[in-house]
Coordinates of N, CA and C and ligand atoms in Angstrom, one line a residue:
M1 N 70.0 -55.8 39.1 CA 71.1 -56.2 38.2 C 71.8 -54.9 37.8
A2 N 73.1 -54.8 38.1 CA 73.9 -53.6 37.8 C 74.0 -53.6 36.2
V3 N 74.2 -52.4 35.7 CA 74.3 -52.2 34.3 C 75.8 -52.5 33.9
K4 N 76.0 -53.2 32.8 CA 77.4 -53.5 32.4 C 78.0 -52.2 31.9
P5 N 79.4 -52.1 32.1 CA 80.1 -50.9 31.7 C 79.8 -50.4 30.3
K6 N 79.8 -51.4 29.4 CA 79.5 -51.1 27.9 C 78.2 -50.3 27.8
L7 N 77.2 -50.8 28.6 CA 75.9 -50.1 28.5 C 75.9 -48.8 29.2
V8 N 76.6 -48.7 30.3 CA 76.7 -47.4 31.0 C 77.2 -46.3 30.0
S9 N 78.2 -46.7 29.3 CA 78.8 -45.7 28.4 C 77.8 -45.4 27.2
A10 N 77.1 -46.4 26.7 CA 76.1 -46.2 25.7 C 74.9 -45.3 26.2
I11 N 74.5 -45.5 27.4 CA 73.4 -44.8 28.0 C 73.8 -43.3 28.1
N12 N 75.1 -43.1 28.6 CA 75.6 -41.7 28.8 C 75.6 -41.0 27.4
D13 N 76.0 -41.8 26.4 CA 76.0 -41.2 25.0 C 74.6 -40.7 24.6
Q14 N 73.6 -41.6 25.0 CA 72.2 -41.2 24.6 C 71.7 -40.0 25.5
I15 N 72.2 -40.0 26.7 CA 71.8 -38.8 27.5 C 72.3 -37.5 26.8
Q16 N 73.5 -37.6 26.3 CA 74.1 -36.4 25.6 C 73.2 -36.1 24.4
A17 N 72.8 -37.2 23.6 CA 72.1 -36.9 22.4 C 70.7 -36.3 22.7
E18 N 70.1 -36.7 23.8 CA 68.8 -36.1 24.2 C 69.0 -34.6 24.6
F19 N 70.0 -34.3 25.4 CA 70.3 -32.9 25.8 C 70.6 -32.1 24.5
Q20 N 71.3 -32.7 23.6 CA 71.7 -32.0 22.4 C 70.4 -31.7 21.6
S21 N 69.5 -32.6 21.6 CA 68.2 -32.4 20.9 C 67.5 -31.2 21.6
A22 N 67.5 -31.3 22.9 CA 66.8 -30.2 23.7 C 67.4 -28.8 23.3
Y23 N 68.7 -28.8 23.2 CA 69.4 -27.5 22.9 C 69.0 -27.0 21.5
Q24 N 69.0 -28.0 20.6 CA 68.7 -27.6 19.2 C 67.3 -27.1 19.1
Y25 N 66.3 -27.7 19.8 CA 64.9 -27.2 19.8 C 64.8 -25.9 20.5
L26 N 65.6 -25.6 21.5 CA 65.5 -24.3 22.1 C 66.0 -23.2 21.2
A27 N 67.0 -23.5 20.4 CA 67.5 -22.6 19.4 C 66.5 -22.3 18.4
M28 N 65.7 -23.4 18.0 CA 64.6 -23.2 17.0 C 63.5 -22.4 17.6
A29 N 63.2 -22.6 18.9 CA 62.2 -21.8 19.6 C 62.6 -20.3 19.5
A30 N 63.8 -20.0 19.8 CA 64.3 -18.6 19.7 C 64.2 -18.0 18.3
W31 N 64.5 -18.8 17.3 CA 64.4 -18.3 15.9 C 62.9 -18.0 15.6
F32 N 62.0 -18.9 16.0 CA 60.6 -18.6 15.7 C 60.1 -17.4 16.5
E33 N 60.6 -17.2 17.7 CA 60.2 -16.1 18.5 C 60.6 -14.8 17.8
E34 N 61.9 -14.8 17.3 CA 62.4 -13.6 16.7 C 61.7 -13.3 15.4
N35 N 61.1 -14.4 14.8 CA 60.3 -14.2 13.5 C 58.8 -14.1 13.7
N36 N 58.4 -13.7 15.0 CA 57.0 -13.4 15.3 C 56.1 -14.6 15.0
L37 N 56.6 -15.8 15.2 CA 55.7 -17.0 15.1 C 55.7 -17.6 16.5
Q38 N 54.9 -17.0 17.4 CA 54.9 -17.4 18.8 C 54.4 -18.8 19.1
G39 N 53.4 -19.2 18.2 CA 52.9 -20.5 18.4 C 53.9 -21.6 18.1
F40 N 54.6 -21.4 17.0 CA 55.7 -22.3 16.7 C 56.8 -22.3 17.8
A41 N 57.1 -21.1 18.3 CA 58.1 -21.0 19.4 C 57.6 -21.8 20.6
H42 N 56.3 -21.6 21.0 CA 55.7 -22.4 22.1 C 55.9 -23.9 21.9
W43 N 55.6 -24.3 20.7 CA 55.7 -25.8 20.3 C 57.1 -26.2 20.6
M44 N 58.1 -25.4 20.1 CA 59.5 -25.8 20.2 C 60.0 -25.8 21.7
R45 N 59.4 -24.9 22.5 CA 59.8 -24.8 23.9 C 59.3 -26.1 24.6
L46 N 58.1 -26.6 24.2 CA 57.6 -27.8 24.8 C 58.5 -29.0 24.3
Q47 N 59.0 -28.9 23.1 CA 59.8 -30.0 22.6 C 61.1 -30.0 23.3
W48 N 61.7 -28.8 23.6 CA 62.9 -28.7 24.5 C 62.7 -29.4 25.8
Q49 N 61.5 -29.1 26.4 CA 61.2 -29.7 27.7 C 61.1 -31.2 27.6
E50 N 60.4 -31.7 26.5 CA 60.3 -33.2 26.3 C 61.6 -33.8 26.2
E51 N 62.5 -33.2 25.4 CA 63.8 -33.8 25.2 C 64.6 -33.9 26.5
T52 N 64.4 -32.8 27.3 CA 65.1 -32.8 28.6 C 64.5 -33.9 29.5
N53 N 63.2 -34.1 29.4 CA 62.6 -35.3 30.1 C 63.2 -36.6 29.7
H54 N 63.4 -36.7 28.3 CA 64.0 -38.0 27.8 C 65.4 -38.2 28.4
A55 N 66.2 -37.2 28.4 CA 67.5 -37.3 29.0 C 67.4 -37.7 30.5
M56 N 66.5 -37.1 31.2 CA 66.4 -37.4 32.6 C 65.8 -38.8 32.9
K57 N 65.0 -39.3 32.0 CA 64.5 -40.7 32.1 C 65.7 -41.6 32.1
L58 N 66.6 -41.4 31.2 CA 67.8 -42.3 31.1 C 68.7 -42.1 32.3
Y59 N 68.9 -40.8 32.7 CA 69.7 -40.4 33.9 C 69.2 -41.2 35.1
T60 N 67.8 -41.1 35.3 CA 67.2 -41.8 36.5 C 67.4 -43.3 36.4
H61 N 67.3 -43.8 35.2 CA 67.4 -45.3 35.1 C 68.9 -45.7 35.4
L62 N 69.8 -44.9 34.9 CA 71.2 -45.2 35.2 C 71.5 -45.2 36.7
M63 N 71.0 -44.2 37.3 CA 71.2 -44.0 38.8 C 70.6 -45.2 39.5
A64 N 69.4 -45.5 39.2 CA 68.6 -46.6 39.8 C 69.4 -47.9 39.7
R65 N 70.2 -48.1 38.6 CA 70.8 -49.3 38.4 C 72.3 -49.3 38.8
G66 N 72.7 -48.3 39.6 CA 74.0 -48.3 40.1 C 75.1 -47.8 39.1
G67 N 74.6 -47.2 38.0 CA 75.6 -46.7 37.0 C 76.0 -45.3 37.3
T68 N 77.1 -44.9 36.6 CA 77.6 -43.5 36.9 C 77.2 -42.6 35.7
V69 N 76.5 -41.5 36.1 CA 76.1 -40.5 35.1 C 77.4 -39.7 34.8
A70 N 77.8 -39.6 33.5 CA 78.9 -38.8 33.1 C 78.4 -37.9 32.0
L71 N 78.1 -36.7 32.4 CA 77.5 -35.7 31.4 C 78.6 -35.3 30.5
Q72 N 78.2 -35.2 29.2 CA 79.2 -34.8 28.1 C 78.9 -33.5 27.6
A73 N 79.8 -33.0 26.8 CA 79.7 -31.6 26.2 C 78.5 -31.6 25.2
I74 N 77.9 -30.4 25.2 CA 76.8 -30.2 24.2 C 77.3 -29.1 23.2
K75 N 77.2 -29.5 21.9 CA 77.7 -28.5 20.9 C 76.7 -27.4 20.7
A76 N 77.2 -26.3 20.2 CA 76.3 -25.1 19.9 C 75.4 -25.6 18.8
P77 N 74.1 -25.3 18.9 CA 73.1 -25.8 17.9 C 73.1 -24.8 16.7
A78 N 72.5 -25.3 15.6 CA 72.2 -24.4 14.4 C 71.2 -23.4 14.9
K79 N 71.5 -22.1 14.5 CA 70.6 -21.1 15.0 C 69.9 -20.2 13.9
S80 N 70.4 -20.4 12.6 CA 69.7 -19.5 11.6 C 69.1 -20.5 10.5
F81 N 67.9 -20.1 10.2 CA 67.1 -21.0 9.3 C 66.5 -20.1 8.2
S82 N 66.0 -20.7 7.1 CA 65.4 -19.9 6.0 C 63.9 -19.9 6.1
S83 N 63.3 -20.9 6.7 CA 61.8 -20.9 6.8 C 61.4 -21.9 7.8
A84 N 60.1 -21.8 8.1 CA 59.5 -22.8 9.1 C 59.6 -24.2 8.5
L85 N 59.4 -24.3 7.2 CA 59.5 -25.6 6.6 C 61.0 -26.2 6.7
Q86 N 62.0 -25.3 6.5 CA 63.3 -25.8 6.6 C 63.6 -26.2 8.1
V87 N 63.1 -25.5 9.1 CA 63.3 -25.9 10.5 C 62.7 -27.3 10.7
F88 N 61.5 -27.5 10.2 CA 60.9 -28.8 10.5 C 61.5 -30.0 9.7
E89 N 62.1 -29.6 8.5 CA 62.8 -30.7 7.8 C 64.1 -31.1 8.5
Q90 N 64.7 -30.1 9.2 CA 65.8 -30.4 10.0 C 65.4 -31.2 11.3
V91 N 64.3 -30.9 11.8 CA 63.8 -31.7 13.0 C 63.6 -33.1 12.5
R92 N 62.9 -33.3 11.3 CA 62.7 -34.7 10.9 C 64.0 -35.4 10.7
K93 N 65.0 -34.8 10.1 CA 66.3 -35.4 9.9 C 66.9 -35.8 11.2
H94 N 66.8 -34.9 12.2 CA 67.4 -35.1 13.5 C 66.7 -36.3 14.2
E95 N 65.3 -36.3 14.1 CA 64.6 -37.4 14.8 C 64.8 -38.7 14.2
L96 N 65.0 -38.8 12.9 CA 65.3 -40.1 12.2 C 66.7 -40.6 12.7
A97 N 67.6 -39.7 12.9 CA 68.9 -40.1 13.5 C 68.8 -40.5 14.9
I98 N 67.9 -39.9 15.7 CA 67.7 -40.3 17.1 C 67.1 -41.7 17.1
T99 N 66.1 -41.9 16.2 CA 65.5 -43.2 16.2 C 66.5 -44.3 15.9
E100 N 67.4 -44.0 15.0 CA 68.5 -45.0 14.6 C 69.3 -45.3 15.9
R101 N 69.7 -44.2 16.6 CA 70.5 -44.4 17.8 C 69.8 -45.3 18.9
I102 N 68.5 -45.0 19.0 CA 67.7 -45.8 20.0 C 67.6 -47.2 19.6
N103 N 67.4 -47.5 18.3 CA 67.4 -48.8 17.8 C 68.7 -49.6 18.1
V104 N 69.8 -48.9 17.8 CA 71.1 -49.5 18.0 C 71.3 -49.8 19.5
L105 N 70.9 -48.9 20.4 CA 71.0 -49.1 21.8 C 70.2 -50.2 22.3
Y106 N 69.0 -50.3 21.7 CA 68.1 -51.4 22.1 C 68.7 -52.8 21.7
E107 N 69.3 -52.8 20.5 CA 69.9 -54.0 20.0 C 71.1 -54.4 21.0
L108 N 71.8 -53.4 21.5 CA 72.9 -53.7 22.4 C 72.3 -54.3 23.7
A109 N 71.2 -53.7 24.2 CA 70.6 -54.1 25.4 C 70.1 -55.6 25.3
V110 N 69.6 -55.9 24.1 CA 69.2 -57.3 23.8 C 70.4 -58.2 23.8
K111 N 71.5 -57.8 23.1 CA 72.7 -58.6 23.1 C 73.3 -58.8 24.4
E112 N 73.2 -57.8 25.3 CA 73.8 -57.9 26.6 C 72.8 -58.5 27.7
K113 N 71.6 -58.9 27.2 CA 70.6 -59.5 28.0 C 70.2 -58.6 29.2
D114 N 70.1 -57.3 28.9 CA 69.7 -56.3 30.0 C 68.2 -56.0 29.8
L115 N 67.4 -56.8 30.5 CA 66.0 -56.7 30.4 C 65.4 -55.3 30.9
P116 N 65.8 -54.8 32.1 CA 65.2 -53.5 32.5 C 65.5 -52.4 31.5
L117 N 66.7 -52.4 30.9 CA 67.0 -51.4 29.9 C 66.1 -51.5 28.7
Q118 N 65.9 -52.8 28.3 CA 65.0 -53.0 27.1 C 63.6 -52.4 27.4
I119 N 63.1 -52.6 28.6 CA 61.8 -52.1 28.9 C 61.8 -50.5 28.8
V120 N 62.8 -49.9 29.3 CA 62.9 -48.4 29.2 C 63.0 -48.0 27.8
L121 N 63.7 -48.7 27.0 CA 63.9 -48.3 25.6 C 62.7 -48.6 24.7
Q122 N 61.9 -49.5 25.2 CA 60.6 -49.7 24.4 C 59.8 -48.5 24.5
W123 N 59.8 -47.8 25.6 CA 59.1 -46.5 25.7 C 59.6 -45.5 24.7
F124 N 60.9 -45.5 24.6 CA 61.6 -44.6 23.6 C 61.2 -44.9 22.2
I125 N 61.1 -46.2 21.9 CA 60.8 -46.7 20.5 C 59.4 -46.2 20.2
N126 N 58.5 -46.3 21.1 CA 57.1 -45.8 20.8 C 57.1 -44.3 20.7
E127 N 57.9 -43.6 21.5 CA 57.9 -42.2 21.5 C 58.5 -41.7 20.1
Q128 N 59.4 -42.4 19.6 CA 60.0 -42.0 18.3 C 59.0 -42.1 17.2
V129 N 58.2 -43.2 17.3 CA 57.1 -43.4 16.2 C 56.2 -42.2 16.3
E130 N 55.8 -41.8 17.5 CA 54.9 -40.6 17.7 C 55.5 -39.3 17.2
E131 N 56.8 -39.1 17.6 CA 57.5 -37.9 17.2 C 57.6 -37.7 15.7
E132 N 58.0 -38.8 15.1 CA 58.2 -38.8 13.6 C 56.8 -38.5 12.9
A133 N 55.8 -39.1 13.4 CA 54.4 -38.9 12.8 C 54.0 -37.4 13.0
V134 N 54.2 -36.8 14.2 CA 53.8 -35.5 14.4 C 54.6 -34.5 13.5
V135 N 55.9 -34.7 13.4 CA 56.7 -33.8 12.6 C 56.3 -33.9 11.1
E136 N 56.1 -35.2 10.7 CA 55.7 -35.4 9.3 C 54.4 -34.6 9.0
G137 N 53.4 -34.7 10.0 CA 52.2 -34.0 9.8 C 52.4 -32.5 9.7
I138 N 53.3 -31.9 10.5 CA 53.5 -30.5 10.4 C 54.2 -30.1 9.1
I139 N 55.1 -31.0 8.6 CA 55.8 -30.7 7.3 C 54.7 -30.7 6.2
D140 N 53.8 -31.7 6.2 CA 52.7 -31.8 5.2 C 51.9 -30.5 5.2
R141 N 51.6 -30.0 6.4 CA 50.8 -28.7 6.4 C 51.5 -27.5 6.0
L142 N 52.8 -27.5 6.3 CA 53.7 -26.4 5.8 C 53.8 -26.4 4.3
K143 N 53.9 -27.6 3.7 CA 54.0 -27.7 2.3 C 52.7 -27.2 1.6
L144 N 51.5 -27.5 2.2 CA 50.3 -27.1 1.7 C 50.1 -25.6 1.7
I145 N 50.6 -25.0 2.8 CA 50.5 -23.6 3.0 C 51.4 -22.8 1.9
G146 N 52.6 -23.4 1.7 CA 53.5 -22.7 0.8 C 54.3 -21.7 1.6
A147 N 55.4 -21.2 1.0 CA 56.4 -20.4 1.7 C 55.9 -19.1 2.3
D148 N 55.0 -18.4 1.5 CA 54.6 -17.1 2.0 C 53.1 -17.0 2.2
G149 N 52.5 -18.1 2.4 CA 51.0 -18.1 2.6 C 50.6 -17.5 3.9
P150 N 49.6 -16.7 4.0 CA 49.1 -16.1 5.3 C 48.6 -17.2 6.2
S151 N 48.3 -18.4 5.7 CA 47.8 -19.4 6.6 C 48.8 -19.9 7.6
I152 N 50.1 -19.5 7.4 CA 51.1 -19.8 8.4 C 50.6 -19.4 9.8
Y153 N 49.9 -18.3 9.8 CA 49.4 -17.8 11.1 C 48.3 -18.7 11.7
L154 N 47.6 -19.3 10.9 CA 46.6 -20.3 11.3 C 47.3 -21.5 12.0
L155 N 48.3 -22.0 11.3 CA 49.1 -23.1 11.8 C 49.8 -22.7 13.1
D156 N 50.3 -21.4 13.1 CA 51.0 -20.9 14.3 C 50.0 -21.0 15.5
R157 N 48.8 -20.6 15.2 CA 47.8 -20.6 16.3 C 47.6 -22.1 16.8
Q158 N 47.5 -23.0 15.8 CA 47.3 -24.4 16.2 C 48.4 -25.0 17.0
L159 N 49.7 -24.7 16.6 CA 50.8 -25.2 17.3 C 50.9 -24.5 18.7
G160 N 50.4 -23.3 18.8 CA 50.5 -22.6 20.0 C 49.5 -23.2 21.1
A161 N 48.6 -24.1 20.6 CA 47.7 -24.7 21.5 C 48.2 -26.0 22.1
R162 N 49.4 -26.4 21.7 CA 50.0 -27.6 22.2 C 50.2 -27.6 23.7
Q163 N 49.8 -28.7 24.3 CA 49.9 -28.7 25.8 C 51.1 -29.6 26.2
A164 N 51.7 -29.3 27.4 CA 52.8 -30.1 27.9 C 52.4 -31.5 28.1
E165 N 53.3 -32.4 27.9 CA 53.1 -33.9 28.1 C 52.4 -34.1 29.4
G166 N 51.3 -34.8 29.5 CA 50.7 -35.1 30.8 C 49.8 -34.0 31.3
A167 N 49.8 -32.9 30.6 CA 48.9 -31.8 31.0 C 47.4 -32.3 30.9
G168 N 46.7 -31.9 31.9 CA 45.3 -32.3 31.9 C 45.0 -33.7 32.5
E169 N 46.1 -34.5 32.7 CA 45.9 -35.7 33.4 C 45.8 -35.5 34.9
T170 N 45.1 -36.3 35.6 CA 45.0 -36.2 37.0 C 46.1 -37.1 37.6
A171 N 46.8 -36.5 38.6 CA 48.0 -37.2 39.1 C 47.5 -38.4 40.0
Ligands
FEO1 FE1 64.2 -37.7 22.5 FE2 62.9 -36.4 20.0 O1 63.7 -37.8 20.8

């Protein structure tokens, strides 16, 4: 079943939003690296990779369904921050907005009776629940540590241990 034009355009908008997220997280990775928090930087680089994967999941779906991928402009991301906590508060705000977008896209897929797209978006809905929970957990730990606590380096080490999605799985 070919994708309806209205959905092609909405999927292209979401591809842009995922690449925009990737770009934002890469800018955050650079900020952490400049501030000698290599573990946080590593975590953000993986987040950049994940967001790129999200964009490509939609790209692949659109291609498989005979739709046209029309890549859109990506804005320059925010690049200066006041603290690790402020960075993660921005991530939370950003992810909540992405969740809202995914929900609206899903509602459109239901309205247009596009079942394959609904299945793809269910994966995104689950992913958003996970992402929000992980970010919330990091914010909680940052608040416990406080702005200038030396324990930030402990958390830095923990975040530095994050593995790429699917790492350790046998193919
Ligand atoms: Fe692709 Fe973080 O949502």
